[in-house]
Coordinates of C-alpha atoms and ligand atoms in Angstrom, one line a residue:
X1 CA -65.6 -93.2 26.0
X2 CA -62.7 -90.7 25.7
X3 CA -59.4 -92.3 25.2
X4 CA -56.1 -91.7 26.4
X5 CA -52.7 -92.8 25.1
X6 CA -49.7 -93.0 27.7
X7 CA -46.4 -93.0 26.4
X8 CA -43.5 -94.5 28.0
X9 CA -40.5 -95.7 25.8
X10 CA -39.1 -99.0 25.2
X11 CA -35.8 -100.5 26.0
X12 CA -36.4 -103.2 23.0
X13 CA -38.5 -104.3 20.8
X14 CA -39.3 -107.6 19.3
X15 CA -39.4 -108.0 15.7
X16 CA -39.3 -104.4 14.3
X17 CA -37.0 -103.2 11.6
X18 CA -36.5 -100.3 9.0
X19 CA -37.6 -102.3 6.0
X20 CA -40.7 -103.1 7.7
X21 CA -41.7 -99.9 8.7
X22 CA -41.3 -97.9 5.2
X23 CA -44.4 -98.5 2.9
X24 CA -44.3 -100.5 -0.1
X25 CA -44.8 -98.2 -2.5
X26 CA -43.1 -95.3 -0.5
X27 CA -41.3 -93.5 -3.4
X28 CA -37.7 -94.0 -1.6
X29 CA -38.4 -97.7 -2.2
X30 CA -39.3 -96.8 -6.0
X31 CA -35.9 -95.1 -6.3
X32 CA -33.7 -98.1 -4.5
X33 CA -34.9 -100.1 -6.6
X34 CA -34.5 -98.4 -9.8
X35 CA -31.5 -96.2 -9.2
X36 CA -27.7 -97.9 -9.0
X37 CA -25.8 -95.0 -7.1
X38 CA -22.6 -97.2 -6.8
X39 CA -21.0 -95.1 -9.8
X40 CA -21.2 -92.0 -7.1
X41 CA -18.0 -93.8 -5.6
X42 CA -15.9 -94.2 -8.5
X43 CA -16.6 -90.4 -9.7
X44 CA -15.6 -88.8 -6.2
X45 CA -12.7 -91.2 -6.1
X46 CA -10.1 -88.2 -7.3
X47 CA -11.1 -86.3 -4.8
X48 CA -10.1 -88.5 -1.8
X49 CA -7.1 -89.3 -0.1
X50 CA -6.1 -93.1 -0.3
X51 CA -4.8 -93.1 3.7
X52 CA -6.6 -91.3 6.4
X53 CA -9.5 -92.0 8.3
X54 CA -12.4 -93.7 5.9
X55 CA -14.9 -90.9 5.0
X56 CA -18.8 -91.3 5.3
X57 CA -19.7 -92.8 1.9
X58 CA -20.0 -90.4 -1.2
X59 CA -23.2 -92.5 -2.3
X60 CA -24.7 -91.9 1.5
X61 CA -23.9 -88.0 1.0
X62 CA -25.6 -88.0 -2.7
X63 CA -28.7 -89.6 -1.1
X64 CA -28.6 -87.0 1.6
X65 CA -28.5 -83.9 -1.0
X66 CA -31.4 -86.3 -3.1
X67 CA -33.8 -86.2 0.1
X68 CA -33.3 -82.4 0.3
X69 CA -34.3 -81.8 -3.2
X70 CA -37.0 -83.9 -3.5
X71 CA -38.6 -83.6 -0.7
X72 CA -38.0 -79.4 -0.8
X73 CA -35.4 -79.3 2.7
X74 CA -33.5 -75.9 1.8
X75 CA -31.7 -76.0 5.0
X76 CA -28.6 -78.5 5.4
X77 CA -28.9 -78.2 9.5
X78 CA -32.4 -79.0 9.2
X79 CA -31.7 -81.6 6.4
X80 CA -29.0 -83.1 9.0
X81 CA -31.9 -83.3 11.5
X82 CA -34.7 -84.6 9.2
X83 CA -32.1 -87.2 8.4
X84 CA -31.6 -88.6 12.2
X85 CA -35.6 -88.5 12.9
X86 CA -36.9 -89.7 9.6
X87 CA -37.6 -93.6 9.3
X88 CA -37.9 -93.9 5.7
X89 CA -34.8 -91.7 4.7
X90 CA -33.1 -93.7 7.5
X91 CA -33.6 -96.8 5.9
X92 CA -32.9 -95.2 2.3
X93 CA -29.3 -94.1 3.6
X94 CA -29.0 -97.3 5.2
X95 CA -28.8 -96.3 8.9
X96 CA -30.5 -98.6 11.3
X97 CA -32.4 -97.0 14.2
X98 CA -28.9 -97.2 16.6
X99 CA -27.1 -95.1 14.0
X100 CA -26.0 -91.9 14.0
X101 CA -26.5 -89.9 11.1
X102 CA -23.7 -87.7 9.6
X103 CA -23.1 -84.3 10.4
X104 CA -24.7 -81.4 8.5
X105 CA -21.2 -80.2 8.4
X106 CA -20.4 -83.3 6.2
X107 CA -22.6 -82.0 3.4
X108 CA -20.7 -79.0 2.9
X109 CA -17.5 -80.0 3.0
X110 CA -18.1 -82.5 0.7
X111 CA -20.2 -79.8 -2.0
X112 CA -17.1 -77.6 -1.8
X113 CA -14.2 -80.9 -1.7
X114 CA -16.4 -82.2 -5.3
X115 CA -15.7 -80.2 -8.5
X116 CA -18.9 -79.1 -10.4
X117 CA -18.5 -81.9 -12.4
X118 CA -19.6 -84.5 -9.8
X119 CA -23.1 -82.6 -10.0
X120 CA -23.3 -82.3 -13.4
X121 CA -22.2 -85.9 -14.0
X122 CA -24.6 -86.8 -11.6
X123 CA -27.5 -85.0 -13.7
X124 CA -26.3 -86.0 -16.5
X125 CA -26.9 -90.0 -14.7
X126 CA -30.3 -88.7 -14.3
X127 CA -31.4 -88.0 -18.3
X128 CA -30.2 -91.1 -18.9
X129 CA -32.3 -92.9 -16.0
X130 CA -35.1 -91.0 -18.0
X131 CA -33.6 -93.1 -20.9
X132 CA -33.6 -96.2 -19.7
X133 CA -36.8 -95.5 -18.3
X134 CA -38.3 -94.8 -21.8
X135 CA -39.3 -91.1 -21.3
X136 CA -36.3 -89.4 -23.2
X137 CA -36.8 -89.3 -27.2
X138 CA -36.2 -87.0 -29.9
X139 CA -38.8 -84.3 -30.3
X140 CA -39.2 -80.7 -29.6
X141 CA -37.4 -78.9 -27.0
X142 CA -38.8 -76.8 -24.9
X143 CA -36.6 -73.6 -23.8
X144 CA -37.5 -70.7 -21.3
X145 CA -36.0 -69.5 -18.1
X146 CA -37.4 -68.5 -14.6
X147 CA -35.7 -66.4 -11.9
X148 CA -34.6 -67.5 -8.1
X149 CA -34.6 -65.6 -5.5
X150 CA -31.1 -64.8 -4.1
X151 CA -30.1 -65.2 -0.1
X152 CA -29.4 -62.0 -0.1
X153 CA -31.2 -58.7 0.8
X154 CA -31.8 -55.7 -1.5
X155 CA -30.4 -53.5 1.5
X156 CA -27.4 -55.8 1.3
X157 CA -26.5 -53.2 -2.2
X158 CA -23.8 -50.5 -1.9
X159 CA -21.8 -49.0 -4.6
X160 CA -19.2 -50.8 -6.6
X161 CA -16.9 -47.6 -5.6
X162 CA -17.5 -47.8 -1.9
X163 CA -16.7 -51.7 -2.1
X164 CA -13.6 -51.1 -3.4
X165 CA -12.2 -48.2 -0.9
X166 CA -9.7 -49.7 1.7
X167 CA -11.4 -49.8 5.4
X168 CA -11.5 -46.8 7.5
X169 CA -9.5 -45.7 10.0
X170 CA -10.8 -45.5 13.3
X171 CA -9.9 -42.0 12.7
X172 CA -11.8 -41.5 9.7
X173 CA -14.8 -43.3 10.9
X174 CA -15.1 -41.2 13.9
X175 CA -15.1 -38.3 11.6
X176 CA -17.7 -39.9 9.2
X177 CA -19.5 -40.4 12.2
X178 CA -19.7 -37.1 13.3
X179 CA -20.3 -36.0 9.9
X180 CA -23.3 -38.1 9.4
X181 CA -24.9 -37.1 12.8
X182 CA -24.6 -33.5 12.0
X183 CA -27.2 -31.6 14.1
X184 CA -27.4 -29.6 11.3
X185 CA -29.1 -31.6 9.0
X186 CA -32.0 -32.1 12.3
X187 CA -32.4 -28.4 11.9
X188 CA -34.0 -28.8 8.4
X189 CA -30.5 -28.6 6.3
X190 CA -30.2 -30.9 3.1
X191 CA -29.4 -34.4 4.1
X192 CA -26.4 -36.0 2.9
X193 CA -26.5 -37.0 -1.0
X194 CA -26.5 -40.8 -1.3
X195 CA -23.2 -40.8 -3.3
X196 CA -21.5 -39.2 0.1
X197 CA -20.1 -41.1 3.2
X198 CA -22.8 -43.3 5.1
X199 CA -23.1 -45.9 7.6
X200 CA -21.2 -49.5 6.5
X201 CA -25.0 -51.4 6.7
X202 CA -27.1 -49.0 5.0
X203 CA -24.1 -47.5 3.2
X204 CA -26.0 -44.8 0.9
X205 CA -29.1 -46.1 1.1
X206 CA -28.4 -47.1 -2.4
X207 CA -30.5 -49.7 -2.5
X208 CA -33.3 -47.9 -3.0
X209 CA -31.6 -45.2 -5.3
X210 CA -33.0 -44.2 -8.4
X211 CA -30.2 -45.2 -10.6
X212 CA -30.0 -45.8 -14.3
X213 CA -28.5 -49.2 -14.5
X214 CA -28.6 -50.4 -10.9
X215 CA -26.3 -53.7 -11.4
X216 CA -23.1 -52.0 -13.1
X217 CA -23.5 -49.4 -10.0
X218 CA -24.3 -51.3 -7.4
X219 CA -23.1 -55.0 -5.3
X220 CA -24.6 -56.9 -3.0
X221 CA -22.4 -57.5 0.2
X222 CA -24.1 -60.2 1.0
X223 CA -23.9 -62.3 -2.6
X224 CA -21.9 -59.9 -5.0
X225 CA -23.0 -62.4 -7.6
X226 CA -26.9 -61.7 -7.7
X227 CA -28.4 -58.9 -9.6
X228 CA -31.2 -56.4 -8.7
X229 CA -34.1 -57.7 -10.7
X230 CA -37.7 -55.4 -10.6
X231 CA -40.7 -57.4 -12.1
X232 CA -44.3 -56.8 -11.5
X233 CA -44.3 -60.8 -10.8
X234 CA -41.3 -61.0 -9.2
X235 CA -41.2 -57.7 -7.4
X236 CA -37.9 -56.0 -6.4
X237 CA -35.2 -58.5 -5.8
X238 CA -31.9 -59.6 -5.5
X239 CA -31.7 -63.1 -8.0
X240 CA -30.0 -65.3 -10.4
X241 CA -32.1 -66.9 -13.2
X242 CA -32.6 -71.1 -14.6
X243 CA -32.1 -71.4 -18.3
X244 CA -33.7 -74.6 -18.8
X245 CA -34.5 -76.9 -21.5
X246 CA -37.1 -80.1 -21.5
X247 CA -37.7 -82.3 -23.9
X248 CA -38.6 -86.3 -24.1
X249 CA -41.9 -88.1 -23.8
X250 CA -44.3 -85.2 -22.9
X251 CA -41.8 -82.8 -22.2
X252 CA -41.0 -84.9 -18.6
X253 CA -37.4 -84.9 -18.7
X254 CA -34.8 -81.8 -18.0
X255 CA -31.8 -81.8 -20.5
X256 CA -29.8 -78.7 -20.2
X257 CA -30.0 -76.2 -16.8
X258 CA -27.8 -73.3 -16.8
X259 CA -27.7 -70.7 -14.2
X260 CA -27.2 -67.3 -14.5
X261 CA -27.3 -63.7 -12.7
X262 CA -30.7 -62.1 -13.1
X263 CA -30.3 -59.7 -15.2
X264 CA -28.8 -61.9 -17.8
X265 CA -31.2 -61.7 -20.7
X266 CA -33.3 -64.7 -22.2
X267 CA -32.7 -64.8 -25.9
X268 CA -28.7 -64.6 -25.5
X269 CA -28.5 -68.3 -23.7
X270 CA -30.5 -69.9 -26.5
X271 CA -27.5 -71.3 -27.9
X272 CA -26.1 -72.5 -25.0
X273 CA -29.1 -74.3 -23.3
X274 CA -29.3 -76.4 -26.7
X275 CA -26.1 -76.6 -26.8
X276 CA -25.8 -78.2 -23.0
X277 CA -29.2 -80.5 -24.2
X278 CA -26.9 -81.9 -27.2
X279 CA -24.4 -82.6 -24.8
X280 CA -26.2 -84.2 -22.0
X281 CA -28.6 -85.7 -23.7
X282 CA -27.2 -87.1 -26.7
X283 CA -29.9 -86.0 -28.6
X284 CA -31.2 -83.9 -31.8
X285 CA -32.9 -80.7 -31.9
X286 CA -35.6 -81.2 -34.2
X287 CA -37.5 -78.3 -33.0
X288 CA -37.2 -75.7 -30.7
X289 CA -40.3 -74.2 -29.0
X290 CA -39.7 -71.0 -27.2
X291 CA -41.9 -67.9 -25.7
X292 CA -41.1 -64.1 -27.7
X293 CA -38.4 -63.2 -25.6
X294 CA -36.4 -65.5 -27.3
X295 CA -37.3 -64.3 -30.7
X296 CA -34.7 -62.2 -31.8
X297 CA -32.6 -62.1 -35.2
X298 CA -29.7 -63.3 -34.4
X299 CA -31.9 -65.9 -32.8
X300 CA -33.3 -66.9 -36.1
X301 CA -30.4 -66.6 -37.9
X302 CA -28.5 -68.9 -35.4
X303 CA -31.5 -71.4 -35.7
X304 CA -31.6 -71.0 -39.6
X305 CA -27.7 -71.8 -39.9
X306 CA -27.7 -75.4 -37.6
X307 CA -31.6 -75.9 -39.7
X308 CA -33.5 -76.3 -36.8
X309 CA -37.4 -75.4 -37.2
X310 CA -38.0 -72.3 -34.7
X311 CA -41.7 -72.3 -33.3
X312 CA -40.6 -68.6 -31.3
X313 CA -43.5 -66.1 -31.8
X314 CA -42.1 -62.3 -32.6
X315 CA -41.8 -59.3 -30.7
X316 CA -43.2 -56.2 -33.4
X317 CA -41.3 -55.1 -35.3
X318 CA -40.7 -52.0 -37.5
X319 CA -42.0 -48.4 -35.8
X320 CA -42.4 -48.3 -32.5
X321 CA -43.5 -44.6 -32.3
X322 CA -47.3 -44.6 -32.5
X323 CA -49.0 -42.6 -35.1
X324 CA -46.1 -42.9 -37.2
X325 CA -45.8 -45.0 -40.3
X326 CA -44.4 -48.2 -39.6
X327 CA -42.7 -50.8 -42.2
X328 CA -45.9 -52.2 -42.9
X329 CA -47.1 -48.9 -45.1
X330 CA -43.8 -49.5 -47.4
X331 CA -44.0 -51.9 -50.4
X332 CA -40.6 -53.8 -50.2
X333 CA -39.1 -54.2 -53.5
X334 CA -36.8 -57.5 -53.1
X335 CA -35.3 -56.9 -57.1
X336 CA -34.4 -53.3 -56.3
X337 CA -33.7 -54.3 -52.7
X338 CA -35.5 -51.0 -51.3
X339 CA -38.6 -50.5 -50.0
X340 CA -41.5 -48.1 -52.2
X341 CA -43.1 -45.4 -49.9
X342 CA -46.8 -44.4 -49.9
X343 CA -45.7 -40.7 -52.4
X344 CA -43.5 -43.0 -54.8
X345 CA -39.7 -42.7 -53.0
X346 CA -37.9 -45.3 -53.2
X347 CA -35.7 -45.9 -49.8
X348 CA -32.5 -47.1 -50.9
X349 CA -29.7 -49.3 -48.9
X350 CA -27.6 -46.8 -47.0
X351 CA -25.6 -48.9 -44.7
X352 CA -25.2 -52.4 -43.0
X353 CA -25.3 -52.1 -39.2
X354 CA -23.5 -55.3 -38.0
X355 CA -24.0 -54.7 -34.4
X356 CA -27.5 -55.0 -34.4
X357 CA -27.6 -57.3 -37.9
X358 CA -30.0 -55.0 -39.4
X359 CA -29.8 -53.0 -43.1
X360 CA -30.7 -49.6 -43.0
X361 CA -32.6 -48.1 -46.2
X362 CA -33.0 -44.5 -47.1
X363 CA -34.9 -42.0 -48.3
X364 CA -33.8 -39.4 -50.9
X365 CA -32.3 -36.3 -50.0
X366 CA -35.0 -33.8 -49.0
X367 CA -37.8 -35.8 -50.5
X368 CA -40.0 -35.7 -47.4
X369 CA -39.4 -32.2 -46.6
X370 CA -42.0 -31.7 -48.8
X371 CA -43.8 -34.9 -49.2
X372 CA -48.2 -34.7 -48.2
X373 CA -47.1 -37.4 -45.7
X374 CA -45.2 -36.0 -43.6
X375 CA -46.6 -35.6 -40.4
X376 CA -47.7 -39.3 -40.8
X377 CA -44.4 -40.8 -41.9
X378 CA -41.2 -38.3 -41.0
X379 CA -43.0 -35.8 -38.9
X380 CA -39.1 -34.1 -38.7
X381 CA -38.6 -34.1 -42.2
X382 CA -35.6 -35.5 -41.9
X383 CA -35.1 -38.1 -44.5
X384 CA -37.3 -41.4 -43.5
X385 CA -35.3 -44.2 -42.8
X386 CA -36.1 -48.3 -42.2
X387 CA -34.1 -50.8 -40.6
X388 CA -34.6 -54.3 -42.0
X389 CA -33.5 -57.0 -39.9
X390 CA -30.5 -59.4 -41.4
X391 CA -32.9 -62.5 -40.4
X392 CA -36.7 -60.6 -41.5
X393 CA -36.9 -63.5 -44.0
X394 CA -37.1 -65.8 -41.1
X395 CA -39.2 -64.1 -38.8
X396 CA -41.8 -64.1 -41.1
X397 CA -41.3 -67.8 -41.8
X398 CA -41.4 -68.5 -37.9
X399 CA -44.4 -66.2 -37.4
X400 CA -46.4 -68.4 -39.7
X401 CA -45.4 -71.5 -38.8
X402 CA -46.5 -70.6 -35.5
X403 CA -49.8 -69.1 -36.7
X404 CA -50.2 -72.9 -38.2
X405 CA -52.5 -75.7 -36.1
X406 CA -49.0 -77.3 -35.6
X407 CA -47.6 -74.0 -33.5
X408 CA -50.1 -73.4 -31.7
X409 CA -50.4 -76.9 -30.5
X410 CA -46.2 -76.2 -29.5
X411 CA -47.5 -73.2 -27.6
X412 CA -50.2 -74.5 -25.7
X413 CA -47.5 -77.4 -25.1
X414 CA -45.1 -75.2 -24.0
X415 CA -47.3 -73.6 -21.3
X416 CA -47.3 -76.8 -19.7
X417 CA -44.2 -78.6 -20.2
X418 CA -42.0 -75.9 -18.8
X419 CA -43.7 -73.4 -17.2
X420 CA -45.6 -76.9 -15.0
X421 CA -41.7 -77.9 -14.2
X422 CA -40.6 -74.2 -13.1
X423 CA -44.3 -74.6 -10.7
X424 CA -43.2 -77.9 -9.7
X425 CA -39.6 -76.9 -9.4
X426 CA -40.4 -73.9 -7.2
X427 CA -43.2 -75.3 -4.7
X428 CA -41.5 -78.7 -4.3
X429 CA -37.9 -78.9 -4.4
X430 CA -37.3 -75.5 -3.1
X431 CA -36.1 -74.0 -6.6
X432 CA -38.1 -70.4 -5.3
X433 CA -35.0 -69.2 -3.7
X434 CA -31.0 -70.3 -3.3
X435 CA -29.8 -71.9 -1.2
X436 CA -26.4 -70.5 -1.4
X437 CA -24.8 -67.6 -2.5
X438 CA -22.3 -67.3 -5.6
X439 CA -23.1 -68.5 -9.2
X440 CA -21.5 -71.4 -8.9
X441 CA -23.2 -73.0 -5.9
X442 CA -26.3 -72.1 -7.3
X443 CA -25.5 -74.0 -10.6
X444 CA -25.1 -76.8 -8.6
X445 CA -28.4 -76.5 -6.9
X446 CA -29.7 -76.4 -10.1
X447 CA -28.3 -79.4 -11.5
X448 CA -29.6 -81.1 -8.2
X449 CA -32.6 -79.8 -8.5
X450 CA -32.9 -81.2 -12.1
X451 CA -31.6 -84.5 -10.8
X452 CA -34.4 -85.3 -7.9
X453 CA -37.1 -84.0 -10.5
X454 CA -35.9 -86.6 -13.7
X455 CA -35.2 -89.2 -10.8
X456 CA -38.7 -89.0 -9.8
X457 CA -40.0 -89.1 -12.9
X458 CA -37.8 -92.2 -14.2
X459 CA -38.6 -94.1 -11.2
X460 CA -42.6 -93.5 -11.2
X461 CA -42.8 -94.4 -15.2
X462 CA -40.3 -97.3 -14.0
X463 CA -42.6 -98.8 -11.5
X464 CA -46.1 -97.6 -13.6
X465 CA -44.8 -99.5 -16.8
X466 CA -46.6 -102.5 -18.0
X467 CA -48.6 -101.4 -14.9
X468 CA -52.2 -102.5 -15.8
X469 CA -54.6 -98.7 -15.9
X470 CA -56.8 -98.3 -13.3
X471 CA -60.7 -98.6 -13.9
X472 CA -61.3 -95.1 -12.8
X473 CA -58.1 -94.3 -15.3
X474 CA -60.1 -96.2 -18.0
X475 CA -63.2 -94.4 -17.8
X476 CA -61.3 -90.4 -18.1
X477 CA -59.4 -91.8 -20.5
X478 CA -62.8 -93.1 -22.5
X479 CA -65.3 -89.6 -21.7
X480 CA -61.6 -88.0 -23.1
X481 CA -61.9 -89.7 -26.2
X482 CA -65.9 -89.1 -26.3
X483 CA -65.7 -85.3 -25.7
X484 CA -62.7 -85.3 -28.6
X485 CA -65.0 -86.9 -30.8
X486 CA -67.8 -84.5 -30.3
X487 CA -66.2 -81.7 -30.6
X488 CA -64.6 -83.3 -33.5
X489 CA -67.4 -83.7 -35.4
X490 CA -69.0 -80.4 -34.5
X491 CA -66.9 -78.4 -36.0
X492 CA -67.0 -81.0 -39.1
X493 CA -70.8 -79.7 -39.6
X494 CA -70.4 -76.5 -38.9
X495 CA -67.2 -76.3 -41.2
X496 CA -69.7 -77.8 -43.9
X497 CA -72.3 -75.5 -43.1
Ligands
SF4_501 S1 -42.3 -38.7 -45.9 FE1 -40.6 -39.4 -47.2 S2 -40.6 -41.6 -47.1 FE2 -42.5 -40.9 -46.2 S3 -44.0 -41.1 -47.8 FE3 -43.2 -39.0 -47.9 S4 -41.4 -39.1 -49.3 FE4 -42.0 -41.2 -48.8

């Protein structure tokens, strides 16, 4: 028979309550349990005034942001709103049902009334959750970075020039006006240049400009901070970029996030993501596991200097210009310090070149004019010359170590461990786009996006620990073991065949 619910609501009820109503292992209950948020109080404390009205708790306002970044809220109204409706997060803010919830309003007062210590201290409480929950120790860190989407449209660009001209006049407008609207141009006559007067919205249409460096020409209006970033991945985009470091039991907890604009390359934050994992972790860098973008000499060289093991593959080096000679057809001479070219030249050291750390070597005066290998080597004839890298030593060094069983078991690690917490980052906790504008705010969304993740983690491995394994757990684990075995001793007998 086809049913039929009526709904009518009640005045009261008998015997119902919050606690009741969230589940038992609901993971807001996980992290009550396991997280002490009381030091929230004592770290906004400065930033209160001791008469006045009493505010709404700092610890209530944390938890608020905490169920926007785990749970992947983006909007603060809508977070606001969730908030009133929501059982569970009710009874996680400590709100009975007669409540009302604060204010969206509340939220960003209070993330631009707390200094950007407040977040950071209050990621910083979140490694060392991961501590206590026996998931952070010293091992290899894992570095790479992934780019966010600004709030802010690519039409939002105009020149840097424009920005910086007083307003118009009324009179002046009215004659850019007229200008712009030329009947003229309608007939078929050339159409304004882009670099000329336009319209305030679409001011030059400069956003889609051909220009050679679009981000020291042109500003958003909307976010002046973001840069124009063009990736086939990525597409064409307005967008700041996460510099992030994991490290700890299988790469689970985040120790260092540093945002930047998006145009800010890879390799020069090295120092500072493991720099902000030292600090915030209070841990080592025994190794440091990066992808090629990060593989640069003054990389190495930094890495050589504090004697940490770089597993970084290389970008090629020597000639890029194909069918030309690279520096793998010379014979370097490390005695002579030169390098012995295919006719018998030696190329001498001609000059240091600090700005890019590399030596440049030689060759003698009008030997290739004539030399058989020319058009293979100097096709110009001009003197052949080869630029040896201050840290080449140590590029070869890191290219074999990870050529070794041991680097390519970091790589393979390192296509999980970070790239899996950009996925998770960007399809859960709503790390795919800002949700503010300025680099500031958007270092704080980072950091809070860093907390819910390591809070999450903590908790689970908190509540799984000691936690006997499931029988279906068991059995992968066993057939996991098996299949290792096999192939184990496969490639035994086929390594003695
Ligand atoms: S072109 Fe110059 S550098 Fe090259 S092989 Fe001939 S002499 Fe040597």
């Amino acid at each position: 028979m086809l049913g039929q619910r009526d709904f009518d609501t009640k005045l009261y009820y008998y015997n119902l309550s919050l606690d009741r109503l969230v589940p038992e292992d609901h993971l807001l209950r996980r992290i009550a349990a396991g997280v002490d948020f009381s030091f929230v109080r004592s770290l906004c404390r400065p930033y209160y005034s001791h008469t006045g009205q009493p505010s709404v708790d700092p610890v209530v306002i944390f938890k608020i942001l905490l169920l926007g970044y785990l749970y992947g809220i983006t909007s603060e109204r809508r977070l606001a709103q969730e908030v009133s409706m929501h059982l569970g997060y009710r009874w996680f803010l400590g709100y009975d049902f007669d409540l009302p919830t604060p204010n969206h309003s509340v939220l960003s007062k209070a993330r631009a009334r707390f200094g950007p210590e407040v977040f950071e201290t209050f990621f910083r409480r979140s490694i060392d959750l991961c501590r206590e929950a026996g998931l952070l120790e010293e091992g290899p860190v894992y570095v790479d970075s992934t780019l966010i989407q600004a709030s802010a449209a690519v039409d939002s660009l105009v020149r840097k020039e424009d920005r910086a001209q007083p307003p118009l006049s009324i009179e002046e407008y009215v004659q850019r006006l007229y200008a712009e609207n030329d009947p003229g141009s309608e007939a078929g006559e050339e159409p304004p240049r882009s670099s000329g007067p336009a319209s305030p919205g679409k001011r030059s249409g400069a956003g889609s400009g051909r220009l050679q460096r679009p981000n020291q020409e042109l500003q958003s209006t909307t976010d002046p901070e973001a840069t124009l970033v063009n990736r086939p991945e990525f597409g064409r985009h307005l967008a700041y970029k996460a510099h992030v470091a994991v490290a700890g039991r299988r790469g689970q907890v985040i120790t260092a996030a540093v945002a930047t604009t998006g145009a800010t390359a890879d390799e020069h934050l090295l120092a500072e993501v493991l720099w902000q994992h030292r600090r915030l972790s209070r841990l080592g860098v025994p190794e440091v596991v990066a992808d090629a973008k990060y593989g640069t000499g003054p990389n190495y060289l930094y890495l050589d200097q504090a004697g940490i093991p770089a597993f970084i593959p290389t970008t090629r080096f020597g000639n890029q210009h194909t069918g030309v000679w690279g520096r793998e057809h010379f014979t370097w001479l490390p005695e002579e310090d030169a390098y012995l070219c295919a006719a018998g030249q030696r190329l001498r050291r001609h000059s240091n070149m600090t700005g890019t750390q590399r030596v440049r070597y030689l060759a003698p005066k009008g030997a290739c004019v004539a030399c058989i290998f020319r058009s293979l080597c100097a096709p110009s004839g001009i003197e052949r010359a080869l630029h040896r890298s201050w840290a080449l030593d140590l590029v070869e060094a890191a290219q074999d170590r990870v050529a070794g069983p041991k680097g390519k078991r970091r790589m393979a690690e390192r296509k999980t461990r970070i790239e899996g917490t950009f996925g998770l980052a960007k399809e859960l906790h709503g790390l795919r786009r800002t949700r503010f504008r300025g680099r500031r705010w958007v270092q704080i969304q980072l950091w809070l996006t860093a907390a819910a993740m390591n809070i999450k983690r903590a908790v689970r491995r908190m509540t799984t620990k000691g936690r006997p394994a499931a029988p279906a757990m068991l059995l992968s684990r066993l057939l996991t073991a098996l299949v290792k075995g096999l192939v184990w001793s496969a490639s035994t007998s086929l390594s003695k065949a």
